[in-house]
Protein backbone atom coordinates (compact mmCIF):
# COMPACT_ATOMS: atom_id res chain seq x y z
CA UNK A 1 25.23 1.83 -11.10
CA UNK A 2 22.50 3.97 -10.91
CA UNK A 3 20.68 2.47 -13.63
CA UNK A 4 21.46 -1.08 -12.19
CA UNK A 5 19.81 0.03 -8.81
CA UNK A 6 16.11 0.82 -10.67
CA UNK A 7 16.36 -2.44 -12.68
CA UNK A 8 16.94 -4.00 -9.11
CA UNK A 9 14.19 -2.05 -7.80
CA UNK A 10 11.57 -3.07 -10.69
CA UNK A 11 12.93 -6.60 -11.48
CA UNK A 12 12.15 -7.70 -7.42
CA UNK A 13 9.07 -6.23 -6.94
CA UNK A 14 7.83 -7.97 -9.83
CA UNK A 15 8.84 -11.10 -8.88
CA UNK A 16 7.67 -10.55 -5.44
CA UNK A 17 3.79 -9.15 -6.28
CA UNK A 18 3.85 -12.52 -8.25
CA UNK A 19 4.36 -14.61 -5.07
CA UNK A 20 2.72 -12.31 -2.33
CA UNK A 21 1.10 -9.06 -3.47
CA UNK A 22 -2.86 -8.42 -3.69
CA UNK A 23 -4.81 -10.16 -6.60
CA UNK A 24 -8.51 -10.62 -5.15
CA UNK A 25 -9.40 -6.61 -4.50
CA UNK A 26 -12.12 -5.75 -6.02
CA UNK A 27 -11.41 -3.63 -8.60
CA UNK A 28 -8.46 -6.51 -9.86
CA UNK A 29 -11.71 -8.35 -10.48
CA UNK A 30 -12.35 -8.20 -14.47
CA UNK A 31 -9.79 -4.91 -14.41
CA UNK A 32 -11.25 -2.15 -16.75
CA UNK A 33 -9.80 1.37 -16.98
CA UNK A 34 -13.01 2.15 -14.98
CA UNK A 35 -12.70 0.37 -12.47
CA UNK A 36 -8.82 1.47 -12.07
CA UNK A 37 -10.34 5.14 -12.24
CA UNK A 38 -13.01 4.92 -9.78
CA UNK A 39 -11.20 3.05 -6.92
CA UNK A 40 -7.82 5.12 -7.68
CA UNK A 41 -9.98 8.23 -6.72
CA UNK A 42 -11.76 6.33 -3.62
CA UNK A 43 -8.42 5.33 -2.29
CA UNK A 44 -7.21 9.15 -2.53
CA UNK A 45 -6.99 10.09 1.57
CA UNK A 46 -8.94 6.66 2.05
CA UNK A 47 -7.60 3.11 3.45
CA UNK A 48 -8.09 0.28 1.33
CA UNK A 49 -10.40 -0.92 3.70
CA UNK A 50 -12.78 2.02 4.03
CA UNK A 51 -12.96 2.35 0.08
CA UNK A 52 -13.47 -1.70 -0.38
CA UNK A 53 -17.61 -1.45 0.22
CA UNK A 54 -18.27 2.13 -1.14
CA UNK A 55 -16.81 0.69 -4.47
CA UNK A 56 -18.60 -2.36 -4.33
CA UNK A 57 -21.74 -0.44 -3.97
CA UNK A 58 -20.91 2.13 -6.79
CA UNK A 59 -19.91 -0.27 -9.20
CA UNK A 60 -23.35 -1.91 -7.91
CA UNK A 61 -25.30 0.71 -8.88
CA UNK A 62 -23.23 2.33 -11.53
CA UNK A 63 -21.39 -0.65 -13.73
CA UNK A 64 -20.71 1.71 -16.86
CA UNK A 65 -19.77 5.42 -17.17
CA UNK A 66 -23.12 5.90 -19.32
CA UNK A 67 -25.09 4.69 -16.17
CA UNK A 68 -23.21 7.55 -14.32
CA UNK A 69 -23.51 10.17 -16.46
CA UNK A 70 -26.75 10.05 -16.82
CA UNK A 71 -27.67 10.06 -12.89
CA UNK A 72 -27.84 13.28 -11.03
CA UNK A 73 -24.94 14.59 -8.70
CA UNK A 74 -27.38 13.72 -6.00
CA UNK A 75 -27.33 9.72 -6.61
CA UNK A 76 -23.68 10.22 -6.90
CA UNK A 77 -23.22 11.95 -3.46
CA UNK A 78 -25.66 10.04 -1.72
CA UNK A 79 -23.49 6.19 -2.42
CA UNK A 80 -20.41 8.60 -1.69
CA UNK A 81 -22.09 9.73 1.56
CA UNK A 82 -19.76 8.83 4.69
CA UNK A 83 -16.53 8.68 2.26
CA UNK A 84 -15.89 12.15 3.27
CA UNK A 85 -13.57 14.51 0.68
CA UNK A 86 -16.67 15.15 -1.90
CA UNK A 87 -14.83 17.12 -3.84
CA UNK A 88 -13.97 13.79 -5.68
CA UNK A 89 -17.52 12.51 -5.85
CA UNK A 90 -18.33 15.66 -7.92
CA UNK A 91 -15.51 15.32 -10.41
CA UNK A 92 -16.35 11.87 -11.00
CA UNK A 93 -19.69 12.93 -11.97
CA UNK A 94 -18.48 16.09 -14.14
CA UNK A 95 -15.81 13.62 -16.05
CA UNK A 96 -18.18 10.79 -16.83
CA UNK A 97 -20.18 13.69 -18.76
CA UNK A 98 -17.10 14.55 -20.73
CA UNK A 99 -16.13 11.63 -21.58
CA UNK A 100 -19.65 10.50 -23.14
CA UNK A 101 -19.08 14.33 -24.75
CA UNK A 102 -16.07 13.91 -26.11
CA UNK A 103 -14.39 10.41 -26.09
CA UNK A 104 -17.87 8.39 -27.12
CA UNK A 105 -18.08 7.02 -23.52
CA UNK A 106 -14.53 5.58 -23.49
CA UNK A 107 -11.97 6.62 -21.11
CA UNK A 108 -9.24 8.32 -22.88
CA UNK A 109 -5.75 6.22 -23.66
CA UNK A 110 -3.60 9.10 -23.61
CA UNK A 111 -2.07 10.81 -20.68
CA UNK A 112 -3.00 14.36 -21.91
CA UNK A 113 -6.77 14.02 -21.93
CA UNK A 114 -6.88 12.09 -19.08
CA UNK A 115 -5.53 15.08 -17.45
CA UNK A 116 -7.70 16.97 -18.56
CA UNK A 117 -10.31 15.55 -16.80
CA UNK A 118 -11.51 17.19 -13.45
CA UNK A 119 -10.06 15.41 -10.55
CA UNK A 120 -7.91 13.38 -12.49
CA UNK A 121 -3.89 14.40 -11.60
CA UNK A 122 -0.50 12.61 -12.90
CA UNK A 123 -0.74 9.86 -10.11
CA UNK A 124 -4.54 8.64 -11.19
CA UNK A 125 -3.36 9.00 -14.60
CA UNK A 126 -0.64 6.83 -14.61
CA UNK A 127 -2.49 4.51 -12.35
CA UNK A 128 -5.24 4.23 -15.56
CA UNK A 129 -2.18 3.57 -18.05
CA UNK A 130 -0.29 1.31 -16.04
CA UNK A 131 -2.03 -0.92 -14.66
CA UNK A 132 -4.81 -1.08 -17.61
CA UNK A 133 -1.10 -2.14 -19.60
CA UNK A 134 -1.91 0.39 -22.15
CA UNK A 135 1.77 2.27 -21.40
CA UNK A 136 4.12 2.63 -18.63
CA UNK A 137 3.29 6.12 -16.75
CA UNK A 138 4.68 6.67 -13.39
CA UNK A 139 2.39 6.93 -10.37
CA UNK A 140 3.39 8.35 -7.07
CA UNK A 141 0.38 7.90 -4.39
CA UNK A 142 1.35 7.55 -0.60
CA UNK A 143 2.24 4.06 -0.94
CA UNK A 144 4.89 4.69 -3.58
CA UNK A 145 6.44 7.84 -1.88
CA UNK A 146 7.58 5.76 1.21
CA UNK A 147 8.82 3.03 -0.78
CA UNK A 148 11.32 4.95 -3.33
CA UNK A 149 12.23 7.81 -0.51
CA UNK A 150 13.17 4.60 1.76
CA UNK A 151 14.67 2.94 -0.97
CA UNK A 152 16.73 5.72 -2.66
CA UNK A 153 17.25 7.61 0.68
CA UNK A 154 15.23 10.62 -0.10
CA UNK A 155 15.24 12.70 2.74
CA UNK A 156 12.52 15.61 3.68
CA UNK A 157 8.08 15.40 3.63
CA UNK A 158 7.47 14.00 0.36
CA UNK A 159 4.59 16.79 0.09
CA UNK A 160 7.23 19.75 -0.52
CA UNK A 161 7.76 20.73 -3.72
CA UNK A 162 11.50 19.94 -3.81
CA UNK A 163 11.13 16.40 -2.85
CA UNK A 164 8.19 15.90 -4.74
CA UNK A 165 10.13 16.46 -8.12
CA UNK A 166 12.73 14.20 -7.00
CA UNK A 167 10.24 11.23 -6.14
CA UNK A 168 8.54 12.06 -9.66
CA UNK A 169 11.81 11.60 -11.40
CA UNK A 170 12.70 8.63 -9.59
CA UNK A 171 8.96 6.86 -10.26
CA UNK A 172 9.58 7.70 -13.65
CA UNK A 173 13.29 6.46 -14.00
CA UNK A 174 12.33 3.26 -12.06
CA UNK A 175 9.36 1.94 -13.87
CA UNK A 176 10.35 -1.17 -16.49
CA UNK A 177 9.21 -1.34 -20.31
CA UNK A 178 8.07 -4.61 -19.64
CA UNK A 179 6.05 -6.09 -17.22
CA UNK A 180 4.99 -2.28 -16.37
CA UNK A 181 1.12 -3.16 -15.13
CA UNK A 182 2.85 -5.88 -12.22
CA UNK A 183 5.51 -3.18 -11.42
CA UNK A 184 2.74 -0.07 -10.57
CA UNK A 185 0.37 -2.86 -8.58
CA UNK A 186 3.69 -4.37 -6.99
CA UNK A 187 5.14 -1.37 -5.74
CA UNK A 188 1.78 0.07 -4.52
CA UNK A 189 1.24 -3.33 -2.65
CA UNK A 190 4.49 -3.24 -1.26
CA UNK A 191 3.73 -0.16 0.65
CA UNK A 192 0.55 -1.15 1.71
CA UNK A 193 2.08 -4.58 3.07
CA UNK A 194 5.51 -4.25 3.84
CA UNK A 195 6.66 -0.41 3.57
CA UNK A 196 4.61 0.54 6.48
CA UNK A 197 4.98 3.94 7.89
CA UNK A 198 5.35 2.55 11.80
CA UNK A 199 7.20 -1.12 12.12
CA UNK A 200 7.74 -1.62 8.12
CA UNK A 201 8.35 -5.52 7.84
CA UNK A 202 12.42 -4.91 6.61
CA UNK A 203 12.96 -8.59 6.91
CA UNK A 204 10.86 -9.45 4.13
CA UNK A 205 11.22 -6.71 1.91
CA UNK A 206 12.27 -8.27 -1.78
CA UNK A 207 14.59 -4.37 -2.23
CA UNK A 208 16.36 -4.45 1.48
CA UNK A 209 19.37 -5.69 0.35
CA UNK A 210 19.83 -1.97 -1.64
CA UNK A 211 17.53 -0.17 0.36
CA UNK A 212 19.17 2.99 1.95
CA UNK A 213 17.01 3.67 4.82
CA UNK A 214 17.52 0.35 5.74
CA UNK A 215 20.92 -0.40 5.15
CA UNK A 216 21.76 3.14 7.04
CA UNK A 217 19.43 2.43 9.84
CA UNK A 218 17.19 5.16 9.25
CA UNK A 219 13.81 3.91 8.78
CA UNK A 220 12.36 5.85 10.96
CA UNK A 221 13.11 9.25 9.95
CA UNK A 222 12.83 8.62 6.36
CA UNK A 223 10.21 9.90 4.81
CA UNK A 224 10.19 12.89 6.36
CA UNK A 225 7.31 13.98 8.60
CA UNK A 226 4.70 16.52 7.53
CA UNK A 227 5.21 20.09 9.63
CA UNK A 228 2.55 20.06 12.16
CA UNK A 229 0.02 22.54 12.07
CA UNK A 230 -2.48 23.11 15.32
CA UNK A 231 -5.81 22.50 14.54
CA UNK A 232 -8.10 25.45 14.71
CA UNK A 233 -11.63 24.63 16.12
CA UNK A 234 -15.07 26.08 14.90
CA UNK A 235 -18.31 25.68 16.87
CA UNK A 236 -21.80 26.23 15.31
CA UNK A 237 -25.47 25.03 16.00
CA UNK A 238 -26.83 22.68 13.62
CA UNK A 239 -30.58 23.52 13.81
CA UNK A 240 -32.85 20.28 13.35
CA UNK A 241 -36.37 22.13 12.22
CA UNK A 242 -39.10 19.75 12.25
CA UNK A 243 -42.37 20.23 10.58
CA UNK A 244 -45.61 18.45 10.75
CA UNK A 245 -45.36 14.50 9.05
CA UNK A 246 -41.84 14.64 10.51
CA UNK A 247 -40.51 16.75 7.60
CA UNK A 248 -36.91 17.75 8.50
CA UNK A 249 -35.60 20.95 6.45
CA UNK A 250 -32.54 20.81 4.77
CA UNK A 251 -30.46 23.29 2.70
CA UNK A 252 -28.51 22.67 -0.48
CA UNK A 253 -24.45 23.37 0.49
CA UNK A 254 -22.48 25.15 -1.95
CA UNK A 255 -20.54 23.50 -4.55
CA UNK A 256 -17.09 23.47 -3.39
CA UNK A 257 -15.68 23.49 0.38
CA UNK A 258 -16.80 20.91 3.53
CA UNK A 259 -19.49 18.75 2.77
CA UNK A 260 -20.14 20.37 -0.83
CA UNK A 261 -23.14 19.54 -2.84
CA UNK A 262 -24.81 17.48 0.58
CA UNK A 263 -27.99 18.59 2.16
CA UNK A 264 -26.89 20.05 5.54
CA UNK A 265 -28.86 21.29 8.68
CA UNK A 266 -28.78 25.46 8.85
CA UNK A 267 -25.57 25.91 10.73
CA UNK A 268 -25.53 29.40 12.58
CA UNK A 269 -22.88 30.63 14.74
CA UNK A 270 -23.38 30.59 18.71
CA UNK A 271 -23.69 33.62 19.02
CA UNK A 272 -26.88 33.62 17.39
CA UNK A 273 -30.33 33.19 18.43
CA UNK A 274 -32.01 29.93 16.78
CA UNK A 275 -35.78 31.72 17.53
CA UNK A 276 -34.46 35.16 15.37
CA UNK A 277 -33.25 32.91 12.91
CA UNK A 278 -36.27 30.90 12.55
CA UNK A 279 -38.92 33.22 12.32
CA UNK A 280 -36.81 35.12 9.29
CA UNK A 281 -36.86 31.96 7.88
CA UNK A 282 -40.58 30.57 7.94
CA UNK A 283 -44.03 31.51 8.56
CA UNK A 284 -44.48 28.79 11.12
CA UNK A 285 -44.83 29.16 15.19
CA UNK A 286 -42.70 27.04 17.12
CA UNK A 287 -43.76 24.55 19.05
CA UNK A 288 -40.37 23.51 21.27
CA UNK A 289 -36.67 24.22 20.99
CA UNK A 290 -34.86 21.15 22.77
CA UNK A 291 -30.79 21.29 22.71
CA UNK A 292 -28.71 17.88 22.40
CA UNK A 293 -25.62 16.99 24.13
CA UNK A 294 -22.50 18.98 21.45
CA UNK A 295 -19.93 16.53 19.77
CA UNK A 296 -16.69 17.01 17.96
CA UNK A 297 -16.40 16.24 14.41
CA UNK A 298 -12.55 16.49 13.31
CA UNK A 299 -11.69 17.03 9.59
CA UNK A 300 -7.77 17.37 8.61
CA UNK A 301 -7.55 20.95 9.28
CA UNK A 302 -10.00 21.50 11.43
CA UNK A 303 -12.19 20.24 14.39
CA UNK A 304 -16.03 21.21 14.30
CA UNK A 305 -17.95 21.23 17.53
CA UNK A 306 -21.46 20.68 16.50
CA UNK A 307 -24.24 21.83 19.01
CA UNK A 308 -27.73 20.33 18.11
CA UNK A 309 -30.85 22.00 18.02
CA UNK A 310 -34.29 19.98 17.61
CA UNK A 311 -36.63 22.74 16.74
CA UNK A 312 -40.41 21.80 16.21
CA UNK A 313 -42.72 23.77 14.02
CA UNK A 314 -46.16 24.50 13.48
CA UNK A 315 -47.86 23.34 10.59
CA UNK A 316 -46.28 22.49 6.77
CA UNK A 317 -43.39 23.15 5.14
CA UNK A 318 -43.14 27.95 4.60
CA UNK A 319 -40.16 29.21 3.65
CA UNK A 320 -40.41 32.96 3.69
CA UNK A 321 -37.46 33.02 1.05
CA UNK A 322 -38.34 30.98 -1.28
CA UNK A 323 -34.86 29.81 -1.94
CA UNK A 324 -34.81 26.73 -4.60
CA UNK A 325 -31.81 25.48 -2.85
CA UNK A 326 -33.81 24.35 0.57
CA UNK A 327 -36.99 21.85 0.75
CA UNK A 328 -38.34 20.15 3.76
CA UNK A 329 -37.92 15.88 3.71
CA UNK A 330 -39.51 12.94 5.31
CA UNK A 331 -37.58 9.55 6.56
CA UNK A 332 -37.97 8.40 2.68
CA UNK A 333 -36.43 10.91 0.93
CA UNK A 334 -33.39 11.74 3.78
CA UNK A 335 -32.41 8.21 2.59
CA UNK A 336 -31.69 8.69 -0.95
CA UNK A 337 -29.92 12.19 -0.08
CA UNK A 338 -26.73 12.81 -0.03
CA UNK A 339 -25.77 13.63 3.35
CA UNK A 340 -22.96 14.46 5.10
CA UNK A 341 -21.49 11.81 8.41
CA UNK A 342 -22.71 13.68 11.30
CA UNK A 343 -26.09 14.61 9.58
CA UNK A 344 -26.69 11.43 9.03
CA UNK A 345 -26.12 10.53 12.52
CA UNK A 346 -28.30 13.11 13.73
CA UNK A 347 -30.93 12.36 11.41
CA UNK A 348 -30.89 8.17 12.70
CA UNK A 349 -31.11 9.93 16.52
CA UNK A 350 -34.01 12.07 15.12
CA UNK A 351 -36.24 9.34 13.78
């Protein structure tokens, strides 16, 4: 019976992405393993939507893994800039240098050394496999959690561990020898179209007949929600120093954490003084100090209430620390930077 229920599962979303699922994205265009990578990392944490323009304009200006490998991490952050989670924009980069290393620019075929690769988990990897039809690997993005815990009644947040292992076992167990690359696509597009999480559309749904949630009247509370957390909040001044011929300074951010690898406006905490900091910072006089009206930026843990600073200086471009990872930049170069959302905003209200 059990067995009977997956082969229901697979055999009618097949037949159903063949009649109504999504054939004209972007990345279904002339599908490449590539392509599959790239957008399967865009549309981690991102709506189809969002991702649809970013990947148009990455694939725009980098069509082959050699052509981004060879860039800098700056090109790569600066067509990522506004995507938010950068983290993913800097694996990208780091794997398309392995695998000119060690695969001779091809993306690997097997599930093993695809894993390997920074950024690249069991859901992106199966996505590569399956729907390049090289083999049938399970996937299990957002999409595909509320479809099989609806389906197979799985109750709990899919994010716990416990109910996590269950889903993986059932997206394994469910996913056909045949016809595998429809099935991953199908099932993905079902969630997207039908398997919403508010107001699913039940009445079309090819699996409703066997579907528990919906047979048992409990769409609503299946999947589980995710425990809510309050938000903590973080305020800091994001100093705007402005040298002569309009040169804004910029710092380098670190690696890994918020905004990682952008340039990024000095942020100091309130309780400092913008002047102190300033004149341990450069050799220049200021000229004004003019505060803007604060703003909240939210991110999924936090929410960061940014209080500008426009801060004019005296003369060129002195750092007193001589730090390689800060450098002063006119209108021209701030637009091939990567920057982070509300830097960039600031910086179009600047000039």
């Amino acid at each position: 019976m059990i067995r009977d229920t997956h082969k229901y599962l697979s055999t009618n979303v097949v037949i159903w992405w063949k009649n109504f699922g999504r054939k004209t994205l972007p990345w279904q265009i002339k599908p490449s393993k590539y392509k599959t990578w790239i957008s399967e990392i865009m549309l981690q944490q991102t709506q189809v939507n969002t991702a649809k323009p970013y990947f148009l304009k990455f694939m725009e200006r980098f069509p082959t893994i050699e052509h981004l490998a060879s860039c800098s991490s700056d090109e790569v952050l600066k067509i990522w800039s506004g995507l938010g989670y950068y983290a993913r924009a800097r694996n990208i980069h780091r794997s398309a240098g392995l695998i000119m290393e060690h695969h001779d620019g091809e993306i690997p075929s097997d599930y093993e050394s695809l894993l390997d690769l920074p950024g690249i988990g069991k859901s992106t990897a199966g996505a590569i496999l399956s729907l390049s039809g090289t083999e049938p690997k399970p996937i299990l993005d957002g999409n595909v959690k509320r479809v099989l815990s609806r389906f197979f009644g799985v109750k709990g947040w899919p994010g716990e561990a416990k109910v996590s292992k269950v889903l993986w076992a059932l997206s394994s167990e469910s996913i056909p020898k045949d016809n595998f690359q429809v099935y991953t696509q199908g099932i993905m597009d079902l969630g997207a179209m039908v398997c919403l999480p508010r107001n699913p559309d039940c009445l079309i749904c090819p699996i409703q007949r066997r579907c528990y949630s919906y047979q048992n009247h409990l769409i609503d509370e299946i999947p589980g929600k995710k425990p809510k957390k309050k938000k903590r909040s973080e305020s800091k001044y994001f100093l705007m120093v402005v040298f002569d011929e309009d040169k804004l300074f910029l710092e380098r951010r670190k690696p890994t954490g918020i905004w990682g690898g952008l340039w990024s406006m000095p942020e100091i905490k309130l309780s400092d003084d913008p002047k102190e900091w300033c004149a341990k910072q450069f050799t220049n006089k200021i000229l004004s100090i003019d505060p803007w009206e604060p703003f909240k930026h939210s991110f999924s843990h936090y929410n960061l209430y940014i209080h500008p600073i426009e801060i004019r200086m005296d003369g060129r471009f002195m750092n007193k620390t001589n730090k390689t990872i800060t450098d002063s930049f006119n209108l021209e170069q701030l637009s091939s930077l990567g920057l982070s959302t509300p830097v960039k905003g600031l910086v179009n209200q600047l000039y």
